[in-house]
Tab-separated table of C-alpha atoms and ligand atoms in Angstrom:
chain	number	residue	atom	x	y	z
A	17	MET	CA	0.911	-18.969	31.456
A	18	SER	CA	1.220	-15.510	29.818
A	19	LEU	CA	-1.352	-12.786	29.619
A	20	LEU	CA	-0.924	-12.244	25.923
A	21	SER	CA	-0.787	-14.826	22.962
A	22	GLU	CA	2.598	-15.622	21.272
A	23	ARG	CA	0.629	-14.396	18.274
A	24	ILE	CA	0.570	-10.806	19.576
A	25	ILE	CA	3.745	-10.890	21.385
A	26	ASN	CA	5.671	-11.717	18.130
A	27	MET	CA	3.698	-9.158	16.068
A	28	SER	CA	5.510	-5.858	15.433
A	29	THR	CA	3.750	-2.680	15.618
A	30	SER	CA	3.174	-0.695	12.540
A	31	ALA	CA	6.352	1.314	11.940
A	32	THR	CA	4.362	3.870	10.043
A	33	LEU	CA	1.766	4.344	12.775
A	34	ALA	CA	4.693	4.205	15.486
A	35	MET	CA	6.749	7.120	13.728
A	36	ALA	CA	3.196	9.124	13.447
A	37	ALA	CA	2.627	8.639	17.080
A	38	LYS	CA	6.438	9.912	17.852
A	39	ALA	CA	6.001	12.839	15.680
A	40	ARG	CA	2.771	13.671	17.325
A	41	GLU	CA	4.470	13.621	20.761
A	42	LEU	CA	7.115	16.063	19.749
A	43	LYS	CA	4.489	18.242	18.192
A	44	ALA	CA	2.502	18.156	21.598
A	45	GLU	CA	5.811	19.348	23.245
A	46	GLY	CA	5.595	22.382	20.751
A	47	LYS	CA	8.120	21.321	18.220
A	48	ASP	CA	7.575	22.308	14.628
A	49	ILE	CA	7.462	18.582	13.307
A	50	ILE	CA	6.815	18.226	9.177
A	51	GLY	CA	5.219	14.916	8.853
A	52	LEU	CA	6.240	12.947	5.757
A	53	SER	CA	5.601	9.486	7.332
A	54	LEU	CA	2.208	8.747	6.884
A	55	GLY	CA	0.594	6.944	3.703
A	56	GLU	CA	-2.570	9.113	3.379
A	57	PRO	CA	-3.628	11.911	0.799
A	58	ASP	CA	-3.629	15.459	2.195
A	59	PHE	CA	-6.772	16.210	0.394
A	60	ASN	CA	-10.466	16.226	1.689
A	61	THR	CA	-12.759	13.469	0.376
A	62	PRO	CA	-14.386	15.086	-2.835
A	63	ASP	CA	-17.600	16.600	-2.195
A	64	PHE	CA	-19.665	14.452	-4.660
A	65	ILE	CA	-18.679	11.130	-2.303
A	66	LYS	CA	-19.442	13.391	0.853
A	67	GLU	CA	-22.831	14.254	-0.522
A	68	ALA	CA	-23.701	10.486	-1.310
A	69	ALA	CA	-22.731	9.839	2.379
A	70	ILE	CA	-25.258	12.469	3.737
A	71	GLN	CA	-27.901	11.107	1.529
A	72	ALA	CA	-27.468	7.838	2.888
A	73	ILE	CA	-27.709	8.973	6.550
A	74	ASN	CA	-30.908	10.810	5.684
A	75	GLU	CA	-32.352	7.840	3.765
A	76	ASN	CA	-31.826	5.797	7.133
A	77	TYR	CA	-28.993	3.513	6.191
A	78	SER	CA	-28.133	2.172	9.617
A	79	SER	CA	-28.787	-1.714	9.628
A	80	TYR	CA	-26.110	-4.344	9.099
A	81	THR	CA	-25.246	-4.843	5.625
A	82	PRO	CA	-24.620	-8.180	3.776
A	83	VAL	CA	-21.462	-9.571	5.064
A	84	ASP	CA	-19.625	-9.160	1.756
A	85	GLY	CA	-21.060	-5.885	1.110
A	86	TYR	CA	-24.294	-4.163	-0.522
A	87	ALA	CA	-25.142	-5.907	-4.033
A	88	GLU	CA	-25.159	-2.636	-5.496
A	89	LEU	CA	-21.630	-1.717	-4.291
A	90	LYS	CA	-20.384	-5.111	-5.406
A	91	GLN	CA	-21.899	-4.405	-8.960
A	92	ALA	CA	-20.080	-1.033	-8.845
A	93	VAL	CA	-16.985	-2.853	-7.942
A	94	ILE	CA	-17.610	-5.209	-11.137
A	95	THR	CA	-18.257	-2.296	-13.306
A	96	LYS	CA	-14.864	-0.848	-12.177
A	97	PHE	CA	-12.960	-3.907	-12.614
A	98	LYS	CA	-14.293	-4.168	-16.182
A	99	ARG	CA	-13.865	-0.509	-17.060
A	100	ASP	CA	-10.362	0.114	-15.703
A	101	ASN	CA	-8.802	-3.185	-15.603
A	102	ASN	CA	-10.516	-5.333	-18.169
A	103	LEU	CA	-11.312	-7.996	-15.646
A	104	THR	CA	-14.716	-9.774	-15.488
A	105	TYR	CA	-15.833	-10.816	-12.220
A	106	THR	CA	-19.375	-12.001	-10.878
A	107	LEU	CA	-21.090	-11.079	-7.622
A	108	PRO	CA	-19.978	-14.021	-5.610
A	109	GLN	CA	-16.457	-13.280	-6.692
A	110	ILE	CA	-16.255	-9.731	-4.766
A	111	VAL	CA	-15.842	-8.967	-1.269
A	112	VAL	CA	-16.135	-5.574	0.383
A	113	SER	CA	-14.232	-5.188	3.650
A	114	THR	CA	-13.067	-2.680	6.256
A	115	GLY	CA	-10.230	-1.447	4.047
A	116	ALA	CA	-7.767	-3.084	1.745
A	117	LYS	CA	-5.792	-4.030	5.102
A	118	GLN	CA	-8.810	-6.610	6.010
A	119	CYS	CA	-8.823	-7.949	2.437
A	120	LEU	CA	-5.412	-8.689	2.934
A	121	TYR	CA	-6.030	-10.419	6.360
A	122	ASN	CA	-9.036	-12.208	5.246
A	123	VAL	CA	-6.910	-13.827	2.325
A	124	ALA	CA	-3.965	-14.788	4.490
A	125	MET	CA	-6.295	-16.291	7.114
A	126	VAL	CA	-8.388	-18.248	4.482
A	127	MET	CA	-5.515	-19.444	2.339
A	128	LEU	CA	-2.269	-20.027	4.558
A	129	ASN	CA	-1.646	-22.983	6.671
A	130	SER	CA	1.141	-23.198	9.155
A	131	GLY	CA	4.521	-23.269	7.473
A	132	ASP	CA	3.169	-21.850	3.972
A	133	GLU	CA	5.590	-19.711	2.321
A	134	VAL	CA	4.843	-16.298	0.878
A	135	ILE	CA	7.165	-14.675	-1.419
A	136	LEU	CA	7.422	-11.006	-0.691
A	137	PRO	CA	9.411	-8.847	-3.096
A	138	CYS	CA	11.244	-6.189	-0.863
A	139	PRO	CA	10.832	-3.575	-0.091
A	140	TYR	CA	7.048	-4.421	0.583
A	141	TRP	CA	4.232	-2.735	2.360
A	142	VAL	CA	4.628	-2.699	5.971
A	143	SER	CA	1.915	-4.969	7.135
A	144	TYR	CA	2.430	-7.912	4.537
A	145	SER	CA	5.053	-9.438	6.829
A	146	ASP	CA	3.152	-9.368	9.929
A	147	ILE	CA	-0.259	-10.392	8.262
A	148	VAL	CA	1.269	-13.463	6.928
A	149	LYS	CA	3.026	-14.248	10.249
A	150	VAL	CA	-0.315	-13.907	12.315
A	151	ALA	CA	-1.823	-16.437	9.775
A	152	GLU	CA	0.978	-18.678	10.533
A	153	GLY	CA	2.755	-18.242	7.025
A	154	VAL	CA	6.263	-17.871	6.577
A	155	PRO	CA	7.356	-14.640	4.826
A	156	VAL	CA	10.123	-15.029	2.139
A	157	GLU	CA	11.651	-11.735	1.328
A	158	VAL	CA	13.137	-11.330	-2.177
A	159	GLU	CA	15.606	-8.576	-2.281
A	160	THR	CA	15.429	-6.231	-5.227
A	161	SER	CA	17.853	-3.433	-6.272
A	162	ILE	CA	17.463	0.378	-6.822
A	163	GLU	CA	19.127	-0.281	-10.119
A	164	ASN	CA	16.260	-2.550	-11.240
A	165	ASP	CA	13.984	-0.184	-9.821
A	166	PHE	CA	12.923	-2.284	-6.794
A	167	LYS	CA	11.241	-4.893	-8.938
A	168	MET	CA	11.594	-8.472	-8.652
A	169	THR	CA	12.697	-10.214	-11.810
A	170	ALA	CA	11.323	-13.564	-13.025
A	171	ALA	CA	14.949	-15.295	-12.200
A	172	GLN	CA	14.597	-14.072	-8.704
A	173	LEU	CA	10.953	-15.274	-8.266
A	174	GLU	CA	12.201	-18.614	-9.827
A	175	ALA	CA	14.742	-19.189	-7.411
A	176	ALA	CA	12.667	-17.970	-4.279
A	177	ILE	CA	10.082	-20.779	-5.124
A	178	THR	CA	10.169	-24.097	-2.942
A	179	PRO	CA	7.601	-26.883	-2.537
A	180	LYS	CA	6.261	-25.070	0.290
A	181	THR	CA	5.538	-21.685	-1.611
A	182	LYS	CA	1.678	-20.826	-1.613
A	183	MET	CA	1.777	-17.320	-2.722
A	184	ILE	CA	3.278	-14.191	-3.797
A	185	TRP	CA	2.222	-10.549	-2.463
A	186	PHE	CA	3.114	-7.443	-4.128
A	187	SER	CA	1.861	-4.084	-4.643
A	188	SER	CA	1.917	-2.091	-7.974
A	189	PRO	CA	2.358	0.844	-7.728
A	190	CYS	CA	4.484	-0.109	-4.850
A	191	ASN	CA	4.473	1.437	-1.354
A	192	PRO	CA	7.101	2.223	-0.594
A	193	SER	CA	9.235	2.351	-3.693
A	194	GLY	CA	6.552	3.998	-6.007
A	195	SER	CA	7.817	1.257	-8.821
A	196	VAL	CA	5.005	0.234	-11.317
A	197	TYR	CA	5.245	-3.156	-12.973
A	198	SER	CA	4.954	-2.993	-16.740
A	199	ARG	CA	3.086	-5.673	-18.860
A	200	GLU	CA	6.070	-7.275	-20.065
A	201	GLU	CA	7.440	-7.420	-16.427
A	202	LEU	CA	4.228	-9.152	-15.313
A	203	GLU	CA	4.239	-11.258	-18.378
A	204	ALA	CA	7.767	-12.412	-17.443
A	205	LEU	CA	6.709	-13.295	-13.765
A	206	ALA	CA	3.736	-15.134	-15.332
A	207	VAL	CA	6.023	-17.443	-17.352
A	208	VAL	CA	7.375	-18.681	-14.076
A	209	LEU	CA	4.008	-18.862	-12.154
A	210	ARG	CA	2.485	-20.956	-14.974
A	211	LYS	CA	5.008	-23.482	-14.137
A	212	HIS	CA	3.713	-23.607	-10.806
A	213	PRO	CA	-0.002	-23.872	-10.806
A	214	ASN	CA	-0.305	-24.190	-6.885
A	215	ILE	CA	0.945	-20.863	-6.450
A	216	TYR	CA	-1.438	-17.764	-6.140
A	217	VAL	CA	-0.696	-14.100	-6.302
A	218	VAL	CA	-2.070	-11.189	-4.285
A	219	SER	CA	-2.036	-8.217	-6.402
A	220	ASP	CA	-2.259	-5.131	-4.267
A	221	GLU	CA	-3.597	-2.244	-6.710
A	222	ILE	CA	-4.737	0.295	-4.118
A	223	TYR	CA	-2.394	2.942	-5.850
A	224	GLU	CA	-3.818	2.112	-9.223
A	225	HIS	CA	-4.825	5.552	-9.908
A	226	ILE	CA	-2.016	7.374	-8.595
A	227	ASN	CA	0.384	6.272	-11.864
A	228	PHE	CA	2.137	8.838	-13.374
A	229	ILE	CA	3.120	6.819	-16.404
A	230	GLY	CA	-0.578	5.729	-17.409
A	231	GLY	CA	-1.253	2.103	-18.364
A	232	HIS	CA	-1.787	0.435	-15.069
A	233	VAL	CA	-1.812	-3.289	-15.780
A	234	SER	CA	-3.351	-5.888	-13.218
A	235	MET	CA	-1.834	-9.163	-12.868
A	236	ALA	CA	-5.084	-11.107	-13.346
A	237	GLU	CA	-5.181	-9.606	-16.915
A	238	ILE	CA	-2.042	-11.566	-17.831
A	239	ASP	CA	-2.640	-14.758	-19.668
A	240	GLY	CA	-3.233	-17.730	-17.261
A	241	MET	CA	-3.249	-15.637	-14.056
A	242	TYR	CA	-7.006	-14.820	-13.640
A	243	ASP	CA	-7.923	-17.896	-11.636
A	244	LYS	CA	-4.600	-17.750	-9.681
A	245	THR	CA	-4.995	-13.996	-8.587
A	246	ILE	CA	-6.520	-12.050	-5.692
A	247	THR	CA	-6.965	-8.415	-6.935
A	248	ILE	CA	-7.043	-6.094	-4.045
A	249	ASN	CA	-8.076	-2.665	-4.152
A	250	GLY	CA	-9.900	0.336	-2.319
A	251	VAL	CA	-10.716	3.881	-2.117
A	252	SER	CA	-8.378	5.150	0.512
A	253	LYS	CA	-5.610	6.573	-1.686
A	254	ALA	CA	-7.275	7.485	-4.979
A	255	PHE	CA	-10.418	9.034	-3.368
A	256	ALA	CA	-8.665	10.451	-0.316
A	257	MET	CA	-11.033	8.306	1.843
A	258	THR	CA	-8.583	6.575	4.210
A	259	GLY	CA	-10.829	6.842	7.389
A	260	TRP	CA	-13.910	5.719	5.531
A	261	ARG	CA	-12.292	2.192	5.791
A	262	ILE	CA	-13.498	0.420	2.423
A	263	GLY	CA	-11.499	-1.954	0.585
A	264	TYR	CA	-12.427	-4.817	-1.987
A	265	LEU	CA	-11.281	-7.706	-3.845
A	266	GLY	CA	-11.920	-9.726	-6.805
A	267	ALA	CA	-10.808	-13.444	-6.496
A	268	PRO	CA	-11.651	-16.940	-7.922
A	269	GLU	CA	-15.198	-17.750	-6.165
A	270	ALA	CA	-13.941	-20.250	-3.634
A	271	ILE	CA	-11.529	-17.811	-2.207
A	272	ALA	CA	-14.014	-14.885	-2.175
A	273	ARG	CA	-16.606	-17.219	-0.295
A	274	ALA	CA	-14.153	-18.108	2.279
A	275	CYS	CA	-13.260	-14.586	2.919
A	276	ASN	CA	-16.907	-13.802	3.095
A	277	LYS	CA	-17.272	-16.517	5.749
A	278	ILE	CA	-14.444	-15.320	7.905
A	279	GLN	CA	-15.615	-11.894	7.694
A	280	GLY	CA	-18.983	-13.073	9.010
A	281	GLN	CA	-17.234	-14.151	12.223
A	282	VAL	CA	-15.195	-10.869	12.563
A	283	THR	CA	-16.693	-7.689	11.398
A	284	SER	CA	-20.388	-8.786	10.039
A	285	GLY	CA	-19.491	-6.472	7.064
A	286	ALA	CA	-18.057	-2.850	6.355
A	287	ASN	CA	-19.838	0.520	7.495
A	288	CYS	CA	-23.131	0.957	5.929
A	289	ILE	CA	-22.727	4.722	5.129
A	290	ALA	CA	-19.429	4.291	3.899
A	291	GLN	CA	-20.489	1.678	1.392
A	292	ARG	CA	-23.281	3.910	0.055
A	293	ALA	CA	-20.741	6.624	-0.663
A	294	VAL	CA	-18.246	4.110	-2.403
A	295	ILE	CA	-21.042	3.156	-4.839
A	296	THR	CA	-20.871	6.641	-5.913
A	297	ALA	CA	-17.341	6.972	-6.006
A	298	LEU	CA	-16.708	3.907	-8.072
A	299	ASN	CA	-19.516	4.731	-10.411
A	300	GLU	CA	-17.831	8.150	-11.408
A	301	SER	CA	-15.080	8.386	-13.920
A	302	PRO	CA	-11.530	8.244	-12.343
A	303	SER	CA	-11.020	11.446	-14.094
A	304	ARG	CA	-12.987	13.360	-11.173
A	305	VAL	CA	-9.954	12.695	-9.201
A	306	GLN	CA	-7.280	13.524	-11.737
A	307	PHE	CA	-6.536	16.717	-10.013
A	308	MET	CA	-5.110	14.973	-7.130
A	309	ILE	CA	-2.799	12.845	-9.340
A	310	ASP	CA	-1.510	15.746	-11.082
A	311	GLU	CA	-0.436	17.394	-7.995
A	312	PHE	CA	1.162	14.208	-6.632
A	313	LYS	CA	3.214	14.162	-9.802
A	314	VAL	CA	4.228	17.822	-9.447
A	315	ARG	CA	5.450	16.895	-5.777
A	316	ARG	CA	7.254	13.844	-7.210
A	317	ASP	CA	9.280	15.851	-9.597
A	318	LEU	CA	9.826	18.587	-6.882
A	319	VAL	CA	11.077	15.868	-4.239
A	320	LEU	CA	13.344	14.319	-6.734
A	321	ASP	CA	14.771	17.699	-7.819
A	322	LEU	CA	15.619	18.697	-4.043
A	323	LEU	CA	16.888	15.247	-3.090
A	324	ASN	CA	19.114	15.259	-5.962
A	325	ASP	CA	20.891	18.132	-4.416
A	326	VAL	CA	21.233	16.364	-1.054
A	327	ASP	CA	24.614	14.293	-0.891
A	328	GLY	CA	24.379	10.940	0.290
A	329	PHE	CA	20.775	10.286	-0.936
A	330	THR	CA	20.264	8.064	-4.004
A	331	THR	CA	16.879	7.665	-5.746
A	332	ASN	CA	15.185	5.703	-8.441
A	333	THR	CA	12.367	7.625	-10.237
A	334	PRO	CA	8.955	6.333	-8.672
A	335	GLU	CA	6.341	6.042	-11.144
A	336	GLY	CA	3.305	5.908	-8.946
A	337	ALA	CA	1.997	6.116	-5.531
A	338	PHE	CA	3.219	9.007	-3.293
A	339	TYR	CA	6.497	8.219	-1.923
A	340	VAL	CA	10.211	8.135	-2.635
A	341	PHE	CA	12.378	5.586	-1.053
A	342	PRO	CA	15.997	6.852	-1.093
A	343	ASN	CA	19.111	4.896	-0.328
A	344	ILE	CA	20.755	6.378	2.570
A	345	SER	CA	23.380	3.695	3.511
A	346	SER	CA	26.481	6.168	2.595
A	347	PHE	CA	25.477	7.756	6.075
A	348	PHE	CA	26.000	4.388	7.981
A	349	GLY	CA	28.880	4.333	10.405
A	350	LYS	CA	29.107	8.016	10.296
A	351	THR	CA	28.655	10.417	13.154
A	352	LEU	CA	26.332	13.616	12.620
A	353	ARG	CA	26.075	16.106	15.266
A	354	GLY	CA	27.595	13.675	17.955
A	355	LYS	CA	25.172	10.835	16.936
A	356	LYS	CA	26.256	7.640	15.368
A	357	ILE	CA	24.290	6.391	12.351
A	358	ASN	CA	24.413	2.746	12.326
A	359	ASN	CA	21.314	1.898	10.234
A	360	ALA	CA	18.278	3.345	8.615
A	361	THR	CA	16.348	3.494	11.963
A	362	ASP	CA	18.933	5.640	13.572
A	363	PHE	CA	18.991	8.019	10.323
A	364	SER	CA	15.204	8.178	10.325
A	365	LEU	CA	15.009	9.002	14.110
A	366	TYR	CA	18.170	11.547	13.544
A	367	LEU	CA	16.176	13.313	10.887
A	368	LEU	CA	13.169	13.582	13.259
A	369	GLU	CA	15.381	14.727	16.160
A	370	GLU	CA	17.574	17.021	14.348
A	371	ALA	CA	15.460	18.159	11.176
A	372	LEU	CA	12.165	17.770	12.831
A	373	VAL	CA	11.198	15.698	9.890
A	374	ALA	CA	9.059	12.491	10.096
A	375	THR	CA	10.015	9.825	7.620
A	376	VAL	CA	9.723	5.854	8.178
A	377	THR	CA	12.843	3.522	8.444
A	378	GLY	CA	13.113	1.263	5.347
A	379	GLU	CA	13.746	-1.642	7.736
A	380	ALA	CA	9.920	-1.696	8.112
A	381	PHE	CA	9.542	-2.308	4.528
A	382	GLY	CA	12.159	-5.247	4.251
A	383	ASN	CA	15.037	-2.897	2.986
A	384	PRO	CA	17.606	-1.720	5.640
A	385	ASN	CA	19.454	0.651	3.359
A	386	CYS	CA	16.672	3.267	2.725
A	387	ILE	CA	14.168	5.404	4.355
A	388	ARG	CA	10.529	6.267	2.983
A	389	ILE	CA	9.483	9.922	2.481
A	390	SER	CA	5.810	10.499	1.911
A	391	TYR	CA	5.194	13.363	-0.463
A	392	ALA	CA	1.586	13.606	0.627
A	393	ALA	CA	2.143	17.078	1.914
A	394	SER	CA	2.046	20.650	0.456
A	395	GLN	CA	4.646	21.859	-2.014
A	396	ASP	CA	5.916	24.447	0.831
A	397	GLN	CA	6.088	21.645	3.447
A	398	ILE	CA	8.213	19.711	1.078
A	399	ILE	CA	10.553	22.491	0.136
A	400	GLU	CA	11.023	23.123	3.746
A	401	ALA	CA	11.422	19.584	5.011
A	402	ILE	CA	14.025	19.004	2.548
A	403	LYS	CA	15.997	22.120	3.196
A	404	ARG	CA	16.038	21.029	6.839
A	405	ILE	CA	17.089	17.491	5.795
A	406	LYS	CA	20.002	19.035	3.629
A	407	GLU	CA	21.000	21.193	6.646
A	408	ALA	CA	21.059	18.266	9.176
A	409	VAL	CA	23.106	15.809	7.037
A	410	SER	CA	25.634	18.354	5.536
B	517	PLP	C1	0.127	-0.934	-0.387
B	517	PLP	C2	-1.106	-0.876	0.514
B	517	PLP	N1	-1.897	-1.854	0.711
B	517	PLP	C3	-2.994	-1.575	1.559
B	517	PLP	C4	-3.070	-0.704	2.253
B	517	PLP	C5	-4.456	-0.380	3.255
B	517	PLP	O1	-5.301	0.321	2.676
B	517	PLP	P1	-6.746	0.506	3.298
B	517	PLP	O2	-6.776	1.870	3.903
B	517	PLP	O3	-7.473	0.245	2.318
B	517	PLP	O4	-6.949	-0.425	4.544
B	517	PLP	C6	-2.268	0.463	2.088
B	517	PLP	C7	-2.180	1.546	3.084
B	517	PLP	O5	-1.231	2.136	3.267
B	517	PLP	C8	-1.075	0.350	1.213
B	517	PLP	O6	-0.239	1.161	1.368
């Protein structure tokens, strides 16, 4: 009998965290690494949120919270969904968890049976595939193209559906491509989904506010989709609160109750101080964090401008999040500084070793022709990183 379960043996390590660890190792050796691999804002949590946490500590918030979150926080989530997304939820439909990542885990564990298929438009967020697999689901990858801005079309969705399809999972704005689905594009997907009432959608909207075109549209807003959609969101990205670990979902009541039940056997609920701080964050107008979004847009334009000048990189124009996902397959089969580049992982490692720039291989996101570059870094770092990349590949 082996020490570890097949479940964990078959699970891949998060590629973004693995790359960050490797970059840290090289840094410790004294190398001047520029990290463009992590999906985390380089801003501090805004003061008005920090103050709410300090106040909660002073008011002696220290006990277990309700498993699915303080009622006051769930009410703030309801208000946020109504204000920003025109979605009406009630208290039993909301579950607050330890990050959006745990919301996704909860949903997989409570909705998937062995062999159920989950459609994942590629590229998808790095953890989707392993979360689905750990719940014994089967990821079904749907390839998209850079020409279509890495978005799944209605025809592609239709072709991927089988009698075993249980769900589709996607993020908009998308990590890693930055693509944002328009209302028309979501409506086209919904036309297909309305023909298959047993299929549910996980709409991961954690980058909602980091949107450069305005007009975020939630899948649950689309005709016929409210009862079929689990809307996932959180404060990690928009409020620069990755380490506070608070995410939340709005879902049909039976699904939310099941998430509450499993959470009661896993964490007993999210951290109490962080929950108090998030009440303040969500009750404020999103305009309080607009300065970060404005800065991300400036950086997006800067990265696109600089990459445009690097031979062999093809990019789309990301409309949200803080990543670009260039196709670098033109380097495959070539030898750079004595190193053969066979795939995106070789290329990403080459950039780490030769340009001292950390990126992430597209293979981790289900697209083997691209790499992900995060621009959650200062403009100076971005300029220096792309200068080094250009030198390393020319
Ligand atoms: C698309 C997407 N969903 C979910 C998460 C997880 O967010 P959280 O920090 O709330 O667990 C991330 C974080 O990188 C993400 O990019």
